[in-house]
Amino acid sequence: MRDLLVSVRDIAEFEQAIAAKVQIIDFKEPNHGALAAVDPLVWHRASAIVVAWGGALMHPIGKLRSKHSLLSAALGESEDYGKIIDQLPQTFRFAKVGPSGIDCPKRLARLWRDAHHRLACRNAAAELVPVAYADHQLAGCVAPERIFQLAAELGFKRCLIDTFEKNGAGSLDLLSFDRFVRLQRIAEAANMKWSLAGSMRLESVDLLNSVGIHPDCFAVRGDVCDPDSKIGRRGKLNAARLKAWVEKVGLLSSPIQLG
Ligand SMILES: O=C[C@H](O)COP(=O)(O)O
């Protein structure tokens, strides 16, 4: 089973993602960086909608229906998350903190422990998802393999790889297939699910599949935005792109894989 995560910035986009039956809806402000948080008020509005719909993401008039959508929040980098983490509503299932500026595994482990502890105190359901950056040198942080290994050693259930700079160079431009295979092996050996983000393009999904790289989740923003927009991932979500991604990831999950 593969998942699709789509990053949204507001309630209108949240409803678009639900209508498209996206499995994981991730709140993030694309204008402010790779993992920038939205205003916590947006979390609370989304949460109120979920509660009003009876816990499942199901619209009262039955038009928007996605019983399986889960909420996720980007909390920013190490210097940001502390200001907002305690406001994360109980309805959120995942939270992410970026590792930029942390070039030592021990410090990273401390960051995760603190974030995990603060989440657990307020929101027993929320799972911290460690993040690695493919452009780790630019981000000034530990390399992806070390981050995956550390996350596995510490018993995390999921890990995400993304890019810190959103400058057009995606994860697939920055890391070789061999390195993705290594990351996948680390994750598989620890029974840890891994997600792939970083300017992912729909066309790359089949290519990755053909070389044996099978992330448990594809996480996208830029490629589900209006293709004609000059501002890329900072533009508006596009219904046709969302549909194409949902279908593609759905096909990967079906027992008979096509293509
Ligand atoms: O978590 C996923 C990111 O929002 C991916 O964004 P991107 O596809 O624009 O690199």
PDB file of C-alpha atoms and ligand atoms in Angstrom:
ATOM      1  CA  MET A   1       0.000   0.000   0.000  1.00  0.00           C
ATOM      2  CA  ARG A   2       1.446   3.379  -1.011  1.00  0.00           C
ATOM      3  CA  ASP A   3       0.336   6.747   0.280  1.00  0.00           C
ATOM      4  CA  LEU A   4       0.230  10.175  -1.260  1.00  0.00           C
ATOM      5  CA  LEU A   5       0.927  13.206   0.896  1.00  0.00           C
ATOM      6  CA  VAL A   6      -0.006  16.623  -0.462  1.00  0.00           C
ATOM      7  CA  SER A   7       1.029  19.853   1.219  1.00  0.00           C
ATOM      8  CA  VAL A   8      -1.715  22.461   1.601  1.00  0.00           C
ATOM      9  CA  ARG A   9      -1.567  25.983   2.968  1.00  0.00           C
ATOM     10  CA  ASP A  10      -5.190  26.832   3.849  1.00  0.00           C
ATOM     11  CA  ILE A  11      -8.697  25.492   4.270  1.00  0.00           C
ATOM     12  CA  ALA A  12      -9.646  25.898   0.605  1.00  0.00           C
ATOM     13  CA  GLU A  13      -6.682  23.708  -0.393  1.00  0.00           C
ATOM     14  CA  PHE A  14      -7.474  21.284   2.440  1.00  0.00           C
ATOM     15  CA  GLU A  15     -10.968  20.781   0.993  1.00  0.00           C
ATOM     16  CA  GLN A  16      -9.516  20.359  -2.502  1.00  0.00           C
ATOM     17  CA  ALA A  17      -7.176  17.644  -1.230  1.00  0.00           C
ATOM     18  CA  ILE A  18     -10.030  15.853   0.536  1.00  0.00           C
ATOM     19  CA  ALA A  19     -12.160  16.022  -2.595  1.00  0.00           C
ATOM     20  CA  ALA A  20      -9.284  14.419  -4.508  1.00  0.00           C
ATOM     21  CA  LYS A  21      -9.048  11.644  -1.851  1.00  0.00           C
ATOM     22  CA  VAL A  22      -5.465  12.380  -0.878  1.00  0.00           C
ATOM     23  CA  GLN A  23      -4.410  10.052   1.960  1.00  0.00           C
ATOM     24  CA  ILE A  24      -2.209  12.428   3.977  1.00  0.00           C
ATOM     25  CA  ILE A  25      -2.906  16.156   4.025  1.00  0.00           C
ATOM     26  CA  ASP A  26       0.058  18.121   5.250  1.00  0.00           C
ATOM     27  CA  PHE A  27      -0.267  21.734   6.373  1.00  0.00           C
ATOM     28  CA  LYS A  28       2.686  23.826   5.307  1.00  0.00           C
ATOM     29  CA  GLU A  29       3.286  27.415   4.085  1.00  0.00           C
ATOM     30  CA  PRO A  30       5.268  27.099   0.830  1.00  0.00           C
ATOM     31  CA  ASN A  31       6.177  30.793   0.796  1.00  0.00           C
ATOM     32  CA  HIS A  32       8.352  30.442   3.873  1.00  0.00           C
ATOM     33  CA  GLY A  33      10.576  27.427   3.225  1.00  0.00           C
ATOM     34  CA  ALA A  34      10.625  23.653   2.978  1.00  0.00           C
ATOM     35  CA  LEU A  35       8.886  22.872   6.265  1.00  0.00           C
ATOM     36  CA  ALA A  36       7.373  26.196   7.300  1.00  0.00           C
ATOM     37  CA  ALA A  37       4.287  25.968   9.467  1.00  0.00           C
ATOM     38  CA  VAL A  38       0.981  27.588   8.592  1.00  0.00           C
ATOM     39  CA  ASP A  39      -0.698  29.795  11.182  1.00  0.00           C
ATOM     40  CA  PRO A  40      -1.915  27.419  13.945  1.00  0.00           C
ATOM     41  CA  LEU A  41      -5.365  28.976  13.431  1.00  0.00           C
ATOM     42  CA  VAL A  42      -5.502  27.042  10.149  1.00  0.00           C
ATOM     43  CA  TRP A  43      -4.756  23.790  12.049  1.00  0.00           C
ATOM     44  CA  HIS A  44      -7.593  24.592  14.414  1.00  0.00           C
ATOM     45  CA  ARG A  45     -10.023  25.341  11.596  1.00  0.00           C
ATOM     46  CA  ALA A  46      -9.160  22.070   9.855  1.00  0.00           C
ATOM     47  CA  SER A  47      -9.471  20.253  13.136  1.00  0.00           C
ATOM     48  CA  ALA A  48     -12.903  21.763  13.791  1.00  0.00           C
ATOM     49  CA  ILE A  49     -14.034  20.582  10.353  1.00  0.00           C
ATOM     50  CA  VAL A  50     -12.825  17.048  11.060  1.00  0.00           C
ATOM     51  CA  VAL A  51     -14.536  17.011  14.461  1.00  0.00           C
ATOM     52  CA  ALA A  52     -17.755  18.388  12.956  1.00  0.00           C
ATOM     53  CA  TRP A  53     -17.676  15.601  10.377  1.00  0.00           C
ATOM     54  CA  GLY A  54     -17.479  13.028  13.139  1.00  0.00           C
ATOM     55  CA  GLY A  55     -13.765  12.325  13.134  1.00  0.00           C
ATOM     56  CA  ALA A  56     -13.646  11.021   9.577  1.00  0.00           C
ATOM     57  CA  LEU A  57     -12.923  13.449   6.794  1.00  0.00           C
ATOM     58  CA  MET A  58     -16.406  13.241   5.396  1.00  0.00           C
ATOM     59  CA  HIS A  59     -18.373  16.239   4.265  1.00  0.00           C
ATOM     60  CA  PRO A  60     -21.950  16.472   5.643  1.00  0.00           C
ATOM     61  CA  ILE A  61     -23.421  16.784   2.186  1.00  0.00           C
ATOM     62  CA  GLY A  62     -21.442  13.750   1.111  1.00  0.00           C
ATOM     63  CA  LYS A  63     -19.601  15.475  -1.702  1.00  0.00           C
ATOM     64  CA  LEU A  64     -16.196  15.520  -0.106  1.00  0.00           C
ATOM     65  CA  ARG A  65     -15.472  12.096   1.142  1.00  0.00           C
ATOM     66  CA  SER A  66     -12.201  10.626   2.212  1.00  0.00           C
ATOM     67  CA  LYS A  67     -12.482   8.464   5.286  1.00  0.00           C
ATOM     68  CA  HIS A  68      -8.801   7.687   5.185  1.00  0.00           C
ATOM     69  CA  SER A  69      -7.236  11.131   5.023  1.00  0.00           C
ATOM     70  CA  LEU A  70      -4.850  11.853   7.871  1.00  0.00           C
ATOM     71  CA  LEU A  71      -3.673  15.265   9.003  1.00  0.00           C
ATOM     72  CA  SER A  72      -0.026  16.226   9.178  1.00  0.00           C
ATOM     73  CA  ALA A  73       1.734  19.456  10.128  1.00  0.00           C
ATOM     74  CA  ALA A  74       5.117  20.927   9.276  1.00  0.00           C
ATOM     75  CA  LEU A  75       6.404  22.689  12.381  1.00  0.00           C
ATOM     76  CA  GLY A  76       9.401  24.476  10.835  1.00  0.00           C
ATOM     77  CA  GLU A  77      13.060  23.988  11.660  1.00  0.00           C
ATOM     78  CA  SER A  78      14.713  23.462  15.045  1.00  0.00           C
ATOM     79  CA  GLU A  79      14.498  27.145  15.951  1.00  0.00           C
ATOM     80  CA  ASP A  80      10.774  27.379  15.085  1.00  0.00           C
ATOM     81  CA  TYR A  81       8.882  24.374  16.364  1.00  0.00           C
ATOM     82  CA  GLY A  82       9.095  25.202  20.057  1.00  0.00           C
ATOM     83  CA  LYS A  83       6.840  28.243  19.633  1.00  0.00           C
ATOM     84  CA  ILE A  84       3.932  26.315  18.126  1.00  0.00           C
ATOM     85  CA  ILE A  85       4.199  22.605  18.861  1.00  0.00           C
ATOM     86  CA  ASP A  86       1.977  22.814  21.933  1.00  0.00           C
ATOM     87  CA  GLN A  87      -0.854  24.213  19.791  1.00  0.00           C
ATOM     88  CA  LEU A  88      -1.109  21.171  17.522  1.00  0.00           C
ATOM     89  CA  PRO A  89      -4.683  19.848  17.752  1.00  0.00           C
ATOM     90  CA  GLN A  90      -5.414  16.271  18.815  1.00  0.00           C
ATOM     91  CA  THR A  91      -6.777  15.467  15.364  1.00  0.00           C
ATOM     92  CA  PHE A  92      -3.307  15.651  13.800  1.00  0.00           C
ATOM     93  CA  ARG A  93      -1.604  12.323  13.187  1.00  0.00           C
ATOM     94  CA  PHE A  94       1.870  13.416  12.015  1.00  0.00           C
ATOM     95  CA  ALA A  95       4.256  16.287  12.748  1.00  0.00           C
ATOM     96  CA  LYS A  96       7.609  17.139  11.184  1.00  0.00           C
ATOM     97  CA  VAL A  97      10.534  19.284  12.296  1.00  0.00           C
ATOM     98  CA  GLY A  98      13.385  20.112   9.914  1.00  0.00           C
ATOM     99  CA  PRO A  99      16.997  19.212  10.803  1.00  0.00           C
ATOM    100  CA  SER A 100      18.698  22.243   9.179  1.00  0.00           C
ATOM    101  CA  GLY A 101      21.714  23.595  11.050  1.00  0.00           C
ATOM    102  CA  ILE A 102      22.135  20.377  13.063  1.00  0.00           C
ATOM    103  CA  ASP A 103      25.328  18.647  11.948  1.00  0.00           C
ATOM    104  CA  CYS A 104      25.706  16.285  14.871  1.00  0.00           C
ATOM    105  CA  PRO A 105      23.585  13.120  15.356  1.00  0.00           C
ATOM    106  CA  LYS A 106      23.491  13.573  19.133  1.00  0.00           C
ATOM    107  CA  ARG A 107      21.967  17.038  18.816  1.00  0.00           C
ATOM    108  CA  LEU A 108      19.485  15.729  16.275  1.00  0.00           C
ATOM    109  CA  ALA A 109      18.459  12.926  18.611  1.00  0.00           C
ATOM    110  CA  ARG A 110      17.934  15.550  21.356  1.00  0.00           C
ATOM    111  CA  LEU A 111      15.742  17.635  19.028  1.00  0.00           C
ATOM    112  CA  TRP A 112      13.588  14.606  18.158  1.00  0.00           C
ATOM    113  CA  ARG A 113      13.322  13.552  21.811  1.00  0.00           C
ATOM    114  CA  ASP A 114      12.197  17.021  22.837  1.00  0.00           C
ATOM    115  CA  ALA A 115       9.675  17.320  19.992  1.00  0.00           C
ATOM    116  CA  HIS A 116       8.409  13.765  20.584  1.00  0.00           C
ATOM    117  CA  HIS A 117       8.032  14.413  24.313  1.00  0.00           C
ATOM    118  CA  ARG A 118       6.178  17.681  23.804  1.00  0.00           C
ATOM    119  CA  LEU A 119       3.841  16.061  21.298  1.00  0.00           C
ATOM    120  CA  ALA A 120       3.197  13.075  23.556  1.00  0.00           C
ATOM    121  CA  CYS A 121       2.283  15.355  26.485  1.00  0.00           C
ATOM    122  CA  ARG A 122      -0.469  17.061  24.514  1.00  0.00           C
ATOM    123  CA  ASN A 123      -1.394  14.817  21.664  1.00  0.00           C
ATOM    124  CA  ALA A 124      -0.940  11.097  22.187  1.00  0.00           C
ATOM    125  CA  ALA A 125      -1.956  10.323  18.596  1.00  0.00           C
ATOM    126  CA  ALA A 126       0.615  12.533  16.866  1.00  0.00           C
ATOM    127  CA  GLU A 127       3.721  10.815  15.548  1.00  0.00           C
ATOM    128  CA  LEU A 128       6.929  12.764  14.992  1.00  0.00           C
ATOM    129  CA  VAL A 129       8.352  12.008  11.548  1.00  0.00           C
ATOM    130  CA  PRO A 130      12.116  12.622  11.312  1.00  0.00           C
ATOM    131  CA  VAL A 131      13.171  14.506   8.171  1.00  0.00           C
ATOM    132  CA  ALA A 132      16.367  14.212   6.126  1.00  0.00           C
ATOM    133  CA  TYR A 133      17.398  16.719   3.482  1.00  0.00           C
ATOM    134  CA  ALA A 134      18.855  15.526   0.162  1.00  0.00           C
ATOM    135  CA  ASP A 135      20.733  18.880  -0.013  1.00  0.00           C
ATOM    136  CA  HIS A 136      22.091  18.362   3.501  1.00  0.00           C
ATOM    137  CA  GLN A 137      25.242  20.382   2.830  1.00  0.00           C
ATOM    138  CA  LEU A 138      23.175  23.445   1.954  1.00  0.00           C
ATOM    139  CA  ALA A 139      20.990  22.803   4.983  1.00  0.00           C
ATOM    140  CA  GLY A 140      24.069  22.352   7.208  1.00  0.00           C
ATOM    141  CA  CYS A 141      22.796  19.082   8.615  1.00  0.00           C
ATOM    142  CA  VAL A 142      23.570  15.396   8.996  1.00  0.00           C
ATOM    143  CA  ALA A 143      23.552  13.310   5.775  1.00  0.00           C
ATOM    144  CA  PRO A 144      20.352  11.405   4.861  1.00  0.00           C
ATOM    145  CA  GLU A 145      21.799   7.912   5.437  1.00  0.00           C
ATOM    146  CA  ARG A 146      22.875   8.854   8.975  1.00  0.00           C
ATOM    147  CA  ILE A 147      19.475  10.401   9.661  1.00  0.00           C
ATOM    148  CA  PHE A 148      17.610   7.299   8.461  1.00  0.00           C
ATOM    149  CA  GLN A 149      19.955   5.092  10.516  1.00  0.00           C
ATOM    150  CA  LEU A 150      19.484   7.216  13.625  1.00  0.00           C
ATOM    151  CA  ALA A 151      15.705   7.335  13.186  1.00  0.00           C
ATOM    152  CA  ALA A 152      15.703   3.539  12.831  1.00  0.00           C
ATOM    153  CA  GLU A 153      17.900   3.067  15.930  1.00  0.00           C
ATOM    154  CA  LEU A 154      15.615   5.298  17.961  1.00  0.00           C
ATOM    155  CA  GLY A 155      12.559   3.313  16.919  1.00  0.00           C
ATOM    156  CA  PHE A 156      10.788   5.846  14.716  1.00  0.00           C
ATOM    157  CA  LYS A 157       8.144   4.312  12.493  1.00  0.00           C
ATOM    158  CA  ARG A 158       8.581   6.707   9.546  1.00  0.00           C
ATOM    159  CA  CYS A 159      11.197   8.939   7.996  1.00  0.00           C
ATOM    160  CA  LEU A 160      10.933  11.497   5.182  1.00  0.00           C
ATOM    161  CA  ILE A 161      13.490  12.727   2.698  1.00  0.00           C
ATOM    162  CA  ASP A 162      12.907  16.187   1.189  1.00  0.00           C
ATOM    163  CA  THR A 163      14.947  19.138  -0.058  1.00  0.00           C
ATOM    164  CA  PHE A 164      15.744  22.150   2.112  1.00  0.00           C
ATOM    165  CA  GLU A 165      16.158  24.616  -0.741  1.00  0.00           C
ATOM    166  CA  LYS A 166      13.231  24.760  -3.109  1.00  0.00           C
ATOM    167  CA  ASN A 167      15.306  26.025  -6.014  1.00  0.00           C
ATOM    168  CA  GLY A 168      14.380  23.524  -8.728  1.00  0.00           C
ATOM    169  CA  ALA A 169      16.908  20.841  -7.790  1.00  0.00           C
ATOM    170  CA  GLY A 170      14.879  17.918  -6.518  1.00  0.00           C
ATOM    171  CA  SER A 171      15.889  14.928  -4.405  1.00  0.00           C
ATOM    172  CA  LEU A 172      16.359  12.854  -7.581  1.00  0.00           C
ATOM    173  CA  ASP A 173      18.808  15.439  -8.965  1.00  0.00           C
ATOM    174  CA  LEU A 174      20.791  15.477  -5.753  1.00  0.00           C
ATOM    175  CA  LEU A 175      21.093  11.807  -4.799  1.00  0.00           C
ATOM    176  CA  SER A 176      21.936   8.807  -6.977  1.00  0.00           C
ATOM    177  CA  PHE A 177      19.629   5.796  -7.259  1.00  0.00           C
ATOM    178  CA  ASP A 178      22.226   3.840  -5.286  1.00  0.00           C
ATOM    179  CA  ARG A 179      21.805   6.198  -2.364  1.00  0.00           C
ATOM    180  CA  PHE A 180      18.021   5.823  -2.479  1.00  0.00           C
ATOM    181  CA  VAL A 181      18.437   2.065  -2.509  1.00  0.00           C
ATOM    182  CA  ARG A 182      20.640   2.390   0.586  1.00  0.00           C
ATOM    183  CA  LEU A 183      18.039   4.551   2.313  1.00  0.00           C
ATOM    184  CA  GLN A 184      15.350   2.053   1.400  1.00  0.00           C
ATOM    185  CA  ARG A 185      17.424  -0.822   2.831  1.00  0.00           C
ATOM    186  CA  ILE A 186      17.954   1.031   6.115  1.00  0.00           C
ATOM    187  CA  ALA A 187      14.206   1.675   6.338  1.00  0.00           C
ATOM    188  CA  GLU A 188      13.226  -1.890   5.409  1.00  0.00           C
ATOM    189  CA  ALA A 189      15.689  -3.435   7.877  1.00  0.00           C
ATOM    190  CA  ALA A 190      14.072  -1.421  10.665  1.00  0.00           C
ATOM    191  CA  ASN A 191      10.510  -1.898   9.437  1.00  0.00           C
ATOM    192  CA  MET A 192      10.356   1.884   9.113  1.00  0.00           C
ATOM    193  CA  LYS A 193       8.199   3.436   6.380  1.00  0.00           C
ATOM    194  CA  TRP A 194       9.881   6.057   4.255  1.00  0.00           C
ATOM    195  CA  SER A 195       8.491   8.964   2.271  1.00  0.00           C
ATOM    196  CA  LEU A 196      10.044  10.655  -0.717  1.00  0.00           C
ATOM    197  CA  ALA A 197       9.645  14.397  -1.348  1.00  0.00           C
ATOM    198  CA  GLY A 198      11.696  17.121  -3.000  1.00  0.00           C
ATOM    199  CA  SER A 199      10.314  18.445  -6.308  1.00  0.00           C
ATOM    200  CA  MET A 200       8.986  15.009  -7.231  1.00  0.00           C
ATOM    201  CA  ARG A 201       7.490  14.812 -10.714  1.00  0.00           C
ATOM    202  CA  LEU A 202       4.756  12.397 -11.725  1.00  0.00           C
ATOM    203  CA  GLU A 203       6.935  11.008 -14.554  1.00  0.00           C
ATOM    204  CA  SER A 204       9.581   9.948 -12.009  1.00  0.00           C
ATOM    205  CA  VAL A 205       7.267   7.523 -10.242  1.00  0.00           C
ATOM    206  CA  ASP A 206       7.443   4.839 -12.964  1.00  0.00           C
ATOM    207  CA  LEU A 207      11.179   5.336 -13.349  1.00  0.00           C
ATOM    208  CA  LEU A 208      11.748   4.776  -9.630  1.00  0.00           C
ATOM    209  CA  ASN A 209       9.476   1.754  -9.721  1.00  0.00           C
ATOM    210  CA  SER A 210      11.448   0.270 -12.610  1.00  0.00           C
ATOM    211  CA  VAL A 211      14.747   0.521 -10.708  1.00  0.00           C
ATOM    212  CA  GLY A 212      13.346  -1.002  -7.522  1.00  0.00           C
ATOM    213  CA  ILE A 213      12.933   2.181  -5.490  1.00  0.00           C
ATOM    214  CA  HIS A 214       9.589   1.953  -3.720  1.00  0.00           C
ATOM    215  CA  PRO A 215       8.921   4.648  -1.137  1.00  0.00           C
ATOM    216  CA  ASP A 216       5.914   3.962   1.075  1.00  0.00           C
ATOM    217  CA  CYS A 217       4.705   7.477   0.451  1.00  0.00           C
ATOM    218  CA  PHE A 218       5.218  10.158  -2.187  1.00  0.00           C
ATOM    219  CA  ALA A 219       5.032  13.685  -0.770  1.00  0.00           C
ATOM    220  CA  VAL A 220       4.381  16.529  -3.200  1.00  0.00           C
ATOM    221  CA  ARG A 221       3.553  20.179  -3.507  1.00  0.00           C
ATOM    222  CA  GLY A 222       5.076  21.737  -6.645  1.00  0.00           C
ATOM    223  CA  ASP A 223       3.848  19.061  -9.044  1.00  0.00           C
ATOM    224  CA  VAL A 224       0.236  19.369  -7.888  1.00  0.00           C
ATOM    225  CA  CYS A 225       0.210  23.145  -8.382  1.00  0.00           C
ATOM    226  CA  ASP A 226      -0.951  24.960 -11.526  1.00  0.00           C
ATOM    227  CA  PRO A 227       1.541  23.934 -14.239  1.00  0.00           C
ATOM    228  CA  ASP A 228       1.276  27.320 -15.967  1.00  0.00           C
ATOM    229  CA  SER A 229       2.000  29.340 -12.860  1.00  0.00           C
ATOM    230  CA  LYS A 230       5.352  31.101 -12.729  1.00  0.00           C
ATOM    231  CA  ILE A 231       5.547  30.660  -8.986  1.00  0.00           C
ATOM    232  CA  GLY A 232       5.551  26.834  -8.970  1.00  0.00           C
ATOM    233  CA  ARG A 233       4.928  25.308  -5.541  1.00  0.00           C
ATOM    234  CA  ARG A 234       3.888  28.707  -4.180  1.00  0.00           C
ATOM    235  CA  GLY A 235       0.981  28.777  -6.646  1.00  0.00           C
ATOM    236  CA  LYS A 236      -2.494  27.254  -6.388  1.00  0.00           C
ATOM    237  CA  LEU A 237      -3.341  23.569  -6.193  1.00  0.00           C
ATOM    238  CA  ASN A 238      -4.541  22.183  -9.511  1.00  0.00           C
ATOM    239  CA  ALA A 239      -7.419  19.673  -9.526  1.00  0.00           C
ATOM    240  CA  ALA A 240      -6.197  17.801 -12.622  1.00  0.00           C
ATOM    241  CA  ARG A 241      -2.664  17.396 -11.206  1.00  0.00           C
ATOM    242  CA  LEU A 242      -4.075  16.187  -7.895  1.00  0.00           C
ATOM    243  CA  LYS A 243      -6.240  13.638  -9.710  1.00  0.00           C
ATOM    244  CA  ALA A 244      -3.285  12.435 -11.783  1.00  0.00           C
ATOM    245  CA  TRP A 245      -1.150  11.900  -8.666  1.00  0.00           C
ATOM    246  CA  VAL A 246      -3.932  10.168  -6.729  1.00  0.00           C
ATOM    247  CA  GLU A 247      -4.490   7.809  -9.666  1.00  0.00           C
ATOM    248  CA  LYS A 248      -0.781   7.107 -10.133  1.00  0.00           C
ATOM    249  CA  VAL A 249      -0.173   6.279  -6.486  1.00  0.00           C
ATOM    250  CA  GLY A 250      -3.416   4.271  -6.440  1.00  0.00           C
ATOM    251  CA  LEU A 251      -2.131   2.179  -9.360  1.00  0.00           C
ATOM    252  CA  LEU A 252       1.128   1.486  -7.508  1.00  0.00           C
ATOM    253  CA  SER A 253      -0.909   0.172  -4.598  1.00  0.00           C
ATOM    254  CA  SER A 254      -3.165  -2.077  -6.648  1.00  0.00           C
ATOM    255  CA  PRO A 255      -2.348  -5.831  -6.695  1.00  0.00           C
ATOM    256  CA  ILE A 256      -1.703  -5.738 -10.440  1.00  0.00           C
ATOM    257  CA  GLN A 257       0.688  -2.903 -11.183  1.00  0.00           C
ATOM    258  CA  LEU A 258       0.348  -1.362 -14.582  1.00  0.00           C
ATOM    259  CA  GLY A 259       3.152   0.240 -16.546  1.00  0.00           C
TER     260      GLY A 259
HETATM  261  O1  LIG B   1       6.271  17.350   2.082  1.00  0.00           O
HETATM  262  C1  LIG B   1       6.321  17.572   0.867  1.00  0.00           C
HETATM  263  C2  LIG B   1       6.755  18.845   0.279  1.00  0.00           C
HETATM  264  O2  LIG B   1       5.808  19.844   0.489  1.00  0.00           O
HETATM  265  C3  LIG B   1       7.194  18.672  -1.111  1.00  0.00           C
HETATM  266  O3  LIG B   1       7.176  19.876  -1.818  1.00  0.00           O
HETATM  267  P1  LIG B   1       7.737  19.905  -3.310  1.00  0.00           P
HETATM  268  O4  LIG B   1       7.076  18.790  -4.058  1.00  0.00           O
HETATM  269  O5  LIG B   1       7.342  21.247  -3.828  1.00  0.00           O
HETATM  270  O6  LIG B   1       9.211  19.746  -3.191  1.00  0.00           O
END
